[in-house]
CSV table of C-alpha atoms in Angstrom, one decimal:
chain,number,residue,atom,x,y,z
A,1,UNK,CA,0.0,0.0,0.0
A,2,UNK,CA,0.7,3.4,-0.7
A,3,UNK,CA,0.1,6.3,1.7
A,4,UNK,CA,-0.5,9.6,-0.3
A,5,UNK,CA,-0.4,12.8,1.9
A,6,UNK,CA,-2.1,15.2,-0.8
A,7,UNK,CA,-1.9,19.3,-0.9
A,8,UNK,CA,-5.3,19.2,-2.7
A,9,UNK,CA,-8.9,17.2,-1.8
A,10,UNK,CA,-9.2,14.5,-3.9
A,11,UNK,CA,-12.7,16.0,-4.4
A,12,UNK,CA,-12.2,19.2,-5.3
A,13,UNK,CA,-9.9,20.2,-8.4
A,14,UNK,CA,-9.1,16.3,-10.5
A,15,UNK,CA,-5.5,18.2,-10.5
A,16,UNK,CA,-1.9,16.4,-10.0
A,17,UNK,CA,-2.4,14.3,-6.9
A,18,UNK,CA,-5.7,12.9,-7.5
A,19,UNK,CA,-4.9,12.6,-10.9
A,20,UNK,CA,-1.3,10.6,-9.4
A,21,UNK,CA,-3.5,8.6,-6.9
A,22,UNK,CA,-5.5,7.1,-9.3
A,23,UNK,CA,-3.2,6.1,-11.6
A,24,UNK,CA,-0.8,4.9,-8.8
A,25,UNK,CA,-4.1,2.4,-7.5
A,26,UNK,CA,-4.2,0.2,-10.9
A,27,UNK,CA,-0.8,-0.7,-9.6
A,28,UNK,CA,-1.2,-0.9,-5.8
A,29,UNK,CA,-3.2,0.3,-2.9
A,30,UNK,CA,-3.7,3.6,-2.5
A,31,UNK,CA,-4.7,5.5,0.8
A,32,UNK,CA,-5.4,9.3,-0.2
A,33,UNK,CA,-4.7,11.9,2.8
A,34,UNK,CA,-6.8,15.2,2.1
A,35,UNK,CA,-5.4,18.1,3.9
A,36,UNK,CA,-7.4,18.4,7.1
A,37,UNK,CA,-10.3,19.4,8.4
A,38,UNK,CA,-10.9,21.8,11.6
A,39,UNK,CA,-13.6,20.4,13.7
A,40,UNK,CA,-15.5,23.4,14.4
A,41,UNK,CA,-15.7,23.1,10.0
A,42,UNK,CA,-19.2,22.2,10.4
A,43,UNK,CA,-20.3,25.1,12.8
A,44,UNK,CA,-18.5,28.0,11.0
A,45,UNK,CA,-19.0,26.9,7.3
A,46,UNK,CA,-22.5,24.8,7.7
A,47,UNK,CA,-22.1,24.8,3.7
A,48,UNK,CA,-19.1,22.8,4.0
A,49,UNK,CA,-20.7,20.2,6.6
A,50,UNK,CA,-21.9,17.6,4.3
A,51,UNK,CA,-17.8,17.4,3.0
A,52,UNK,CA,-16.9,17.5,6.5
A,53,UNK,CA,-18.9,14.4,7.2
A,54,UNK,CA,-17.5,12.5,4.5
A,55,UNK,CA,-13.8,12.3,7.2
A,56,UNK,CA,-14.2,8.3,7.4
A,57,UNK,CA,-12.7,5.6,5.0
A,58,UNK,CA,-14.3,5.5,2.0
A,59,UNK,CA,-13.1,4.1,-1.7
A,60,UNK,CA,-13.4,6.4,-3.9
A,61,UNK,CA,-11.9,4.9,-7.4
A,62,UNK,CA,-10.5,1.2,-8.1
A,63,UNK,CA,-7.6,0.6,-5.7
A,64,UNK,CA,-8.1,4.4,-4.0
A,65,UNK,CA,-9.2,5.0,-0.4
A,66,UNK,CA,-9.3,8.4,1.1
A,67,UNK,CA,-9.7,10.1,4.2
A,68,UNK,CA,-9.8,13.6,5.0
A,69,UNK,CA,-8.3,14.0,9.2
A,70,UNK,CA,-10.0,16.1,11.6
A,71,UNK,CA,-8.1,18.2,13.7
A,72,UNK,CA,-7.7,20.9,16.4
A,73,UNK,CA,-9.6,24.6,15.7
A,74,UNK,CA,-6.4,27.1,14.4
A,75,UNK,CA,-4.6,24.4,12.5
A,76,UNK,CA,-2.3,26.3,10.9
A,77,UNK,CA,-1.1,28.3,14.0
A,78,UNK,CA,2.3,29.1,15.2
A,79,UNK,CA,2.5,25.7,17.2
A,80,UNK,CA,-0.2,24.1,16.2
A,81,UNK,CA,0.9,23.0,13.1
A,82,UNK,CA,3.0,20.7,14.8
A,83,UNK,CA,0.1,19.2,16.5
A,84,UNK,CA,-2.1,18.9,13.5
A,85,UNK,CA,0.7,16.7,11.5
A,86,UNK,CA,0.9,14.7,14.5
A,87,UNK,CA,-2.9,14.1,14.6
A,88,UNK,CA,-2.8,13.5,10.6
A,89,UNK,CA,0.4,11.2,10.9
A,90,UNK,CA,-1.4,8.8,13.6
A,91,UNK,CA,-5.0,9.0,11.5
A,92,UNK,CA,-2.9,7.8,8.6
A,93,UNK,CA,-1.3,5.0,10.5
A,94,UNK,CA,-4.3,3.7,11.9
A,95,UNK,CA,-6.3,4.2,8.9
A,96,UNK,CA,-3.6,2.3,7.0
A,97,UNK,CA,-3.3,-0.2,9.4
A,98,UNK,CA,-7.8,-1.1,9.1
A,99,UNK,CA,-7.6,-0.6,5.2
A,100,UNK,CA,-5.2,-3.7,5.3
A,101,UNK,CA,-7.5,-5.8,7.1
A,102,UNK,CA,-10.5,-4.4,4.5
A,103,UNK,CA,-8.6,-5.7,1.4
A,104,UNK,CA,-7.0,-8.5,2.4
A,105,UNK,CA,-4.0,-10.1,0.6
A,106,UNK,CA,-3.6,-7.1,-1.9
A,107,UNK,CA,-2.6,-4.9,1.1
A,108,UNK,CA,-1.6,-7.8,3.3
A,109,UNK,CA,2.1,-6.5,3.5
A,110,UNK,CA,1.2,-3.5,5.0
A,111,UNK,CA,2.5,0.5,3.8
A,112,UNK,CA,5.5,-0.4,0.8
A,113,UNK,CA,6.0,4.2,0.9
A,114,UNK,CA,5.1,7.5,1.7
A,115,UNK,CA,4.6,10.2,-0.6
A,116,UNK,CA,4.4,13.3,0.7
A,117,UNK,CA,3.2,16.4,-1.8
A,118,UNK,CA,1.7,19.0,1.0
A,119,UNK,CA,3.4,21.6,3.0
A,120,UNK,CA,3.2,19.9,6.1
A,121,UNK,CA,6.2,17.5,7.4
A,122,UNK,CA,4.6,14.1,7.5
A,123,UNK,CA,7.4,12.0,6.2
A,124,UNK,CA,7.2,10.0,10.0
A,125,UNK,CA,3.8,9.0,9.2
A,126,UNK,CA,5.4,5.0,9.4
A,127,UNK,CA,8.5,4.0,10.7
A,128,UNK,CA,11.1,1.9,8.5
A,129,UNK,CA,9.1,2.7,5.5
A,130,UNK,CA,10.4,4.2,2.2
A,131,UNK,CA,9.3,8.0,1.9
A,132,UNK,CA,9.1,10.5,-1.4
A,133,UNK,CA,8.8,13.8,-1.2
A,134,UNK,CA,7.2,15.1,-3.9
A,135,UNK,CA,7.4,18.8,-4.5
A,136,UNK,CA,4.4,20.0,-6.7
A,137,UNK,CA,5.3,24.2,-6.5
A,138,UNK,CA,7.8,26.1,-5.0
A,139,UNK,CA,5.4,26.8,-2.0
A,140,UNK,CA,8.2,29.0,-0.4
A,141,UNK,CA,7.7,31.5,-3.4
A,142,UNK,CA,4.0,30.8,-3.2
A,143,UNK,CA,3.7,31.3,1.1
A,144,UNK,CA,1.7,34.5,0.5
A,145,UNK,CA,-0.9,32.6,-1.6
A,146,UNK,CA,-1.5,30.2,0.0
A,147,UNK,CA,-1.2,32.3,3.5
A,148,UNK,CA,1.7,30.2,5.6
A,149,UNK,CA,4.9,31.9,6.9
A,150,UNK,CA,7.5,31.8,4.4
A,151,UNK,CA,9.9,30.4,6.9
A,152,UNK,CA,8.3,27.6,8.4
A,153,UNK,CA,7.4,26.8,4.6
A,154,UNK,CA,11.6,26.8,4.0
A,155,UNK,CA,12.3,24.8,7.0
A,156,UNK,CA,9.8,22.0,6.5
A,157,UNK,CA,10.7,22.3,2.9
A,158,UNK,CA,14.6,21.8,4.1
A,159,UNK,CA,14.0,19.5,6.8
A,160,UNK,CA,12.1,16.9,4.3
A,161,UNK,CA,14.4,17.1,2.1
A,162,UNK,CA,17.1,16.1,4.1
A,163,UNK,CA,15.3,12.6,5.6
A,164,UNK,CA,13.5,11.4,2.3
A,165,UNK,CA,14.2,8.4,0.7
A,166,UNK,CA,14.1,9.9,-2.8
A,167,UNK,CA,12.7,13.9,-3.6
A,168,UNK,CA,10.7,13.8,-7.1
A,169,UNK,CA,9.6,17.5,-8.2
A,170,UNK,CA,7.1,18.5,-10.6
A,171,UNK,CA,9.0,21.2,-12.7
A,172,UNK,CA,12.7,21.6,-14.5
A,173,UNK,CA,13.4,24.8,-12.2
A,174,UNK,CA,12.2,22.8,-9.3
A,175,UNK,CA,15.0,20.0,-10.2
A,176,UNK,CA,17.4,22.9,-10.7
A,177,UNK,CA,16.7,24.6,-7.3
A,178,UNK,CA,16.9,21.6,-5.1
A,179,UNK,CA,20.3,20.8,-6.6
A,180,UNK,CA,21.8,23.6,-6.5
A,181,UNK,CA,20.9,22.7,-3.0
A,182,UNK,CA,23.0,19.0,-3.1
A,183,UNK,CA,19.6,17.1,-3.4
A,184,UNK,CA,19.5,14.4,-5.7
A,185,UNK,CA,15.5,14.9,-7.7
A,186,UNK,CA,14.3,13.0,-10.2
A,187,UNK,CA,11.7,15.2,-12.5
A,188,UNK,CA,8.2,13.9,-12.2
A,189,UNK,CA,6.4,16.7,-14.1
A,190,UNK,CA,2.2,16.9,-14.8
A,191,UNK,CA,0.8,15.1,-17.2
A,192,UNK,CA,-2.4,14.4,-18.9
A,193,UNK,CA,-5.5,11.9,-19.8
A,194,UNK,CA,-5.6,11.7,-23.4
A,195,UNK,CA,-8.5,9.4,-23.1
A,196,UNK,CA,-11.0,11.6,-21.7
A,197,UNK,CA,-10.7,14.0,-25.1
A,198,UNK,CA,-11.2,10.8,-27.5
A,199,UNK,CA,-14.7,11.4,-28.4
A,200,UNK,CA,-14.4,15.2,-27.9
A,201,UNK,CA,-15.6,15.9,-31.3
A,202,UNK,CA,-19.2,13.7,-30.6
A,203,UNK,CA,-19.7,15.8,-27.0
A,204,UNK,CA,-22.6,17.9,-27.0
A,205,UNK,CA,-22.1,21.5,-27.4
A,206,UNK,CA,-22.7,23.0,-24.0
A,207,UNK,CA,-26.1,24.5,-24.1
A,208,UNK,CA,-24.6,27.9,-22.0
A,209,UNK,CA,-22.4,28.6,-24.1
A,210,UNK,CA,-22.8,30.9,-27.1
A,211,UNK,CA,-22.5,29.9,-30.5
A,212,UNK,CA,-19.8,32.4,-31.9
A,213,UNK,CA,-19.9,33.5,-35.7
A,214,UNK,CA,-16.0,33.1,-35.5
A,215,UNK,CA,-13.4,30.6,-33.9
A,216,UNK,CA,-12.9,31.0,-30.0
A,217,UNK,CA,-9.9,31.7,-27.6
A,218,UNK,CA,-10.4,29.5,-24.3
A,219,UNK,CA,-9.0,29.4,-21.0
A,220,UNK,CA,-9.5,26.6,-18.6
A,221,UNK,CA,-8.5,26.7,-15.0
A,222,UNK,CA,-8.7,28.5,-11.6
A,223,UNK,CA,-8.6,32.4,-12.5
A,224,UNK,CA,-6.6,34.4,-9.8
A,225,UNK,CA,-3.4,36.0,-8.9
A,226,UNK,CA,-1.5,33.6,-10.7
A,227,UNK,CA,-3.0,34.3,-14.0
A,228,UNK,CA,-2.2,37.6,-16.0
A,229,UNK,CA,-5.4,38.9,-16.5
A,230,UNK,CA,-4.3,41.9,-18.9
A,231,UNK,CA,-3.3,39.2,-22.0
A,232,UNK,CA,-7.1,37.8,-21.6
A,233,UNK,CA,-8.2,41.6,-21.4
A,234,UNK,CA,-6.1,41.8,-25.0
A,235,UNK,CA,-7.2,39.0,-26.5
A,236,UNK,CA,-11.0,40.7,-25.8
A,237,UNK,CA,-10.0,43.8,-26.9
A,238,UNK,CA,-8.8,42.3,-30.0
A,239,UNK,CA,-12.5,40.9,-30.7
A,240,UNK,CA,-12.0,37.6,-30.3
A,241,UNK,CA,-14.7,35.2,-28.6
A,242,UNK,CA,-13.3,33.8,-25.3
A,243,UNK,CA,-14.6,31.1,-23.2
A,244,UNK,CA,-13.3,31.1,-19.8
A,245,UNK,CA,-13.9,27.6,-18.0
A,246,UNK,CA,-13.0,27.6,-14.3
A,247,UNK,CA,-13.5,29.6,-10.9
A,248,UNK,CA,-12.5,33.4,-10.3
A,249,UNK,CA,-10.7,33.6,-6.9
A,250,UNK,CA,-13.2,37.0,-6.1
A,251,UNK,CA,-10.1,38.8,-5.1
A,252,UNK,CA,-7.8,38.7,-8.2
A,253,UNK,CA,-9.2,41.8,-9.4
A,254,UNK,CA,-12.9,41.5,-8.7
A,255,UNK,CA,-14.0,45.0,-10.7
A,256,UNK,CA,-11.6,44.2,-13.8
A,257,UNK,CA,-12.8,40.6,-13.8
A,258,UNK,CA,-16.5,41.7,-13.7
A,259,UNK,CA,-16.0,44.2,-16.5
A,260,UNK,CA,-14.5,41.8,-19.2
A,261,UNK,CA,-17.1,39.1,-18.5
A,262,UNK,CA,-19.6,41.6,-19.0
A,263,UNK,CA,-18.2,41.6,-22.5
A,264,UNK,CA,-20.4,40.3,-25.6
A,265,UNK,CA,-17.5,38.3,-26.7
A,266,UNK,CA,-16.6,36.9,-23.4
A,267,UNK,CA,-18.4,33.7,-21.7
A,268,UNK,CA,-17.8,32.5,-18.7
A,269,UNK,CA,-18.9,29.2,-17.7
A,270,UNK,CA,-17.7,29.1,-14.0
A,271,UNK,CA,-16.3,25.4,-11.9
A,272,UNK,CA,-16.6,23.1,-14.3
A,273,UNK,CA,-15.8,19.5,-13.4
A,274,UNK,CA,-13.2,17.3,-15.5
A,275,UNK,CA,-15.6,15.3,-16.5
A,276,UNK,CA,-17.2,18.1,-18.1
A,277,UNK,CA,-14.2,19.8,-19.8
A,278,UNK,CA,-14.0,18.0,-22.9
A,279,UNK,CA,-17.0,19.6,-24.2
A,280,UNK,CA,-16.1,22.9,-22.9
A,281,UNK,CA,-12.9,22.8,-24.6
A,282,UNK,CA,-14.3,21.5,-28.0
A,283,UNK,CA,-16.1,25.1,-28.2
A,284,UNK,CA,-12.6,26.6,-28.6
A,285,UNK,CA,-9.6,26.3,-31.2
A,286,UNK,CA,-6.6,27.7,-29.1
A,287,UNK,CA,-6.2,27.1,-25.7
A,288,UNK,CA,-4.3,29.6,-23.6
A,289,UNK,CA,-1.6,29.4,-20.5
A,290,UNK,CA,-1.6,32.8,-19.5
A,291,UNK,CA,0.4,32.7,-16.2
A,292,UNK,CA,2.3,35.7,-14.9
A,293,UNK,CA,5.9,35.3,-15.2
A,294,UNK,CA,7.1,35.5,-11.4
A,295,UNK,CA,9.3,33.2,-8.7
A,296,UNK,CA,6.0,31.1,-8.1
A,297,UNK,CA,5.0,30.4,-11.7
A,298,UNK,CA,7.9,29.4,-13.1
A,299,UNK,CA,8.3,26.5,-11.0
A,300,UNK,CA,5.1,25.5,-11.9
A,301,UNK,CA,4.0,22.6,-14.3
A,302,UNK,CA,0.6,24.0,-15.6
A,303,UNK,CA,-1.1,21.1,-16.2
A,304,UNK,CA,-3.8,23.0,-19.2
A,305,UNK,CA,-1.1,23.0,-21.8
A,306,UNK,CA,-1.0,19.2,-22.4
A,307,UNK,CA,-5.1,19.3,-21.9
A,308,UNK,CA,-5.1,21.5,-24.9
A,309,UNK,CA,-3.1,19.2,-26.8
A,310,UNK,CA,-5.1,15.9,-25.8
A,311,UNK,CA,-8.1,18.2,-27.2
A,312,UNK,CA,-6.2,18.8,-30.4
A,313,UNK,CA,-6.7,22.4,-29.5
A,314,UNK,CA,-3.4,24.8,-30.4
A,315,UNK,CA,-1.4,26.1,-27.3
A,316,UNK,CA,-0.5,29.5,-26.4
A,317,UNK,CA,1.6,29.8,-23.4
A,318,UNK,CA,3.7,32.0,-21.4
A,319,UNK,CA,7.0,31.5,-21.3
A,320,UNK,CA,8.0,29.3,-18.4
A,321,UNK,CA,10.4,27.1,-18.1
A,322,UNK,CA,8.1,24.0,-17.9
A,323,UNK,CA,7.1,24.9,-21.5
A,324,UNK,CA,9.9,25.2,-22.6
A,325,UNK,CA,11.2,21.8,-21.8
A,326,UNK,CA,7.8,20.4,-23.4
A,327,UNK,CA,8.8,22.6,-26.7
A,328,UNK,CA,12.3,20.6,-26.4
A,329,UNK,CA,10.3,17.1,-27.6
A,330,UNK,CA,9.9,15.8,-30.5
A,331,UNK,CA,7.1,18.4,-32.7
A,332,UNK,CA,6.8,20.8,-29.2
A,333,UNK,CA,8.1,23.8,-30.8
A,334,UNK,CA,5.7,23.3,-33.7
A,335,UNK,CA,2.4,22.2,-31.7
A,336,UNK,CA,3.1,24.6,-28.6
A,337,UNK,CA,3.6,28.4,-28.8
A,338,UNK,CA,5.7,30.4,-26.1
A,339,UNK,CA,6.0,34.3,-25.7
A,340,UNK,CA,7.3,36.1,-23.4
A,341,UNK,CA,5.7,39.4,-24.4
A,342,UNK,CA,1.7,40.4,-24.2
A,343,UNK,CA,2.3,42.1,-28.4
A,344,UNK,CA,4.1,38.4,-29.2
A,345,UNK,CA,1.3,36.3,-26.7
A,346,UNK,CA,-2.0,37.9,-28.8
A,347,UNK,CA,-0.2,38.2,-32.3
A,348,UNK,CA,0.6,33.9,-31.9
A,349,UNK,CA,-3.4,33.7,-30.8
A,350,UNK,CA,-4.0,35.3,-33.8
A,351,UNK,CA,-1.7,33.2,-35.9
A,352,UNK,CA,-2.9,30.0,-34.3
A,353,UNK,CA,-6.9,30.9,-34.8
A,354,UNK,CA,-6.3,32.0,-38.5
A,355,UNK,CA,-4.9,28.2,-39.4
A,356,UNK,CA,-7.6,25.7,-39.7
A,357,UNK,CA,-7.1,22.7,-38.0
A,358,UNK,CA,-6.3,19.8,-40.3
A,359,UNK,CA,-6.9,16.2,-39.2
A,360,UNK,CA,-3.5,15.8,-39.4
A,361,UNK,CA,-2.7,18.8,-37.2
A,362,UNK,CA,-4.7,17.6,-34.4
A,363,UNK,CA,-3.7,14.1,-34.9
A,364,UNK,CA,-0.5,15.1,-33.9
A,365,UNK,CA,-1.3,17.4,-31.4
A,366,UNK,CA,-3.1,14.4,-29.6
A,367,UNK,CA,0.0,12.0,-30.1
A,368,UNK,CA,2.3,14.5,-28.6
A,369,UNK,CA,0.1,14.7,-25.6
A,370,UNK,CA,0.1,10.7,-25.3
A,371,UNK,CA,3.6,10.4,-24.6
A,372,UNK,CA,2.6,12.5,-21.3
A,373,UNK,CA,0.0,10.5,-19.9
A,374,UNK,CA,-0.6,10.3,-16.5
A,375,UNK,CA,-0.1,6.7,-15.9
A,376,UNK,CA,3.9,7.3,-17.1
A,377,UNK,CA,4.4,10.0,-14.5
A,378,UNK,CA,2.7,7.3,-12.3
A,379,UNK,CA,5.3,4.6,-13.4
A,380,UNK,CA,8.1,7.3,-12.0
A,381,UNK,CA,6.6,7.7,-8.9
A,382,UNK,CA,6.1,4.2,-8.8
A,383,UNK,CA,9.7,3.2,-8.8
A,384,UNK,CA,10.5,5.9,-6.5
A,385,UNK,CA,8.6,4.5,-4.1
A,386,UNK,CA,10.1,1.2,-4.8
A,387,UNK,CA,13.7,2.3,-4.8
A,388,UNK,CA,13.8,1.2,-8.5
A,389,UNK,CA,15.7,3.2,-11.1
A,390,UNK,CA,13.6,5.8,-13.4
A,391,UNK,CA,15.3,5.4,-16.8
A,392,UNK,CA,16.5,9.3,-17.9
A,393,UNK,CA,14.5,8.6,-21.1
A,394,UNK,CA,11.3,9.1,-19.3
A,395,UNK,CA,12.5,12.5,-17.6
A,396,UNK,CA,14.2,14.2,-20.1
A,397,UNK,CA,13.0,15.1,-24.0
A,398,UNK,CA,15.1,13.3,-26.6
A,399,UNK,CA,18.0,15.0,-28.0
């Protein structure tokens, strides 16, 4: 069995580590950690109470289990946070320990690793047990977001490091910055599910959104402080249709975000779930990766790039360093576009909306995207966890 301490519920966003988790349960066990949950949850968010009483074991996908810990009130607090891993470490232990007895022989030799992917120091969770520390975003940079101290981030981030069995990291600067640090990483980036966009030209149009008289720009993902909002505000300006599919964090500029929804040649379809966004997509030719280019972002992995290309929809991106090492494979400088300035981001929407889509174009677009399926960045974590090797052909493009 594998315990997975996630960053993100597995019922929220179908992001990295649910996306991980499940792919990591065809091949073993699974036990999926959510971050926790206060107990007074129920009292002060009552719309959040019927989530709060799904805490217990449940199975959630083939070979996936998941629990979400409840812990002390002020979780995050200086002090406390010690006390909340501790209560998450021993609800994972004992959790793992009944799931065992649940599924009999498959999990009969008890916890084989620990991956941890959150903030919090959980790597103890089971003694004499093979741990991976699996760095999704440099959450040092990204402390303010997501509203921890910046040091405690660094030393937990440091402390980790320095006891895990192996450190995987989602993003080529993430690999540089950890050894520049004398950490040995193995690059696990995102990847994608090219099967869910196989049928994408049969799905249903979605009946809310418009019909436009010319091809659409879309964006599909959380809209907030991480996104530059000023290249979707150009894209508008331009006249093109746009179709934004995801939630607006309603502090990332609410007045700016309110006036270029209130566009005519803006739609914006709000949450959408995965399972949903293949027909959302199909209402769009060029997909967009519009992320600010600070500390954060660039050690990201945005996962919407290779999306777009399982939809054999044209990419473009910022330029981060994550898309550049997809532009160093085989057809990625042809299939994704990268700019580095807002003039050179909307003249390569432009370029990409005026070339019609040939069935050739998108079948490549959608083979390009196969080679980073999920299930291979599974594989990799996979062997981590198993102290195998990860052959370098499966973390670095091809010369």
């Amino acid at each position: 069995m594998i315990i997975y301490f996630a960053g993100t519920p597995y019922d929220g966003v179908a992001g990295t580590d649910r996306q991980l988790a499940e792919r990591l349960g065809d091949m073993h066990p699974v036990l999926y950690v959510d971050p926790p949950v206060s107990l007074l949850t129920p009292l002060l968010r009552p719309h959040l109470a019927s989530a709060f009483r799904g805490s217990s074991l449940r199975r959630e996908a083939d070979g996936v289990w998941r629990i979400r810990p409840r812990v002390l009130p002020a979780m995050y607090r200086p002090g406390m946070h010690h006390v909340t891993a501790m209560l998450v470490r021993r609800a994972a232990r004992r959790t793992a320990r009944r799931l065992a007895r649940r599924v009999g022989g498959a999990a009969g030799g008890g916890v084989a690793g620990v991956v941890v992917a959150t903030h919090s120091d959980l790597l103890d969770a089971v003694k004499d047990t093979r741990t991976v520390l699996y760095v999704t975003d440099d959450l040092v940079a990204g402390s303010e977001l997501i509203g921890l101290p910046r040091q405690r981030v660094a030393a937990a981030r440091d402390s980790m490091a320095a006891r895990a069995g192996a450190i995987a990291v989602c993003s080529p600067l993430l690999r540089d910055q950890f050894r520049e640090r004398g950490f040995a990483t193995t690059l696990v980036p995102n990847g994608c599910a090219p099967e869910a966009y196989a049928a994408i030209e049969d799905e249903p149009w979605p009946r809310d959104v418009p019909r436009f008289d010319r091809p659409a720009v879309g964006f599909a993902g959380h809209i907030n402080a991480r996104i530059d909002l000023g290249l979707l505000e150009a894209i508008a300006d331009a006249g093109h249709p746009l179709v934004l599919i995801g939630p607006h964090d309603p502090g990332h500029h609410p007045v700016r975000f309110r006036a270029l929804i209130g566009r005519p040649n803006v739609y914006w379809a709000g949450r959408r779930s995965f399972a949903e966004l293949p027909a959302y997509l199909r209402t769009i030719r060029v997909g967009l990766t519009p992320y600010l280019l600070d500390d954060f972002n660039r050690a990201s992995f945005p996962i919407k790039t290779l999306d777009y290309l399982a939809a054999g929809r044209a990419v473009v991106s910022t330029d981060l360093p994550a898309t550049r090492w997809l532009r160093d494979f085989p057809d990625g400088r042809e299939l994704i576009r990268s700019e580095s300035t807002p003039r050179g981001f909307l003249r390569a929407v432009e370029e990409e909306l005026a070339a019609e889509p040939t069935p050739e174009l998108v079948a490549r677009r959608r083979a390009y995207a196969a080679g980073h399926d999920w299930g291979c960045r599974a594989r990799q974590l996979a062997r981590l966890v198993h102290c195998d090797p990860v052959s370098p052909a499966l973390e670095e493009p091809a010369p």
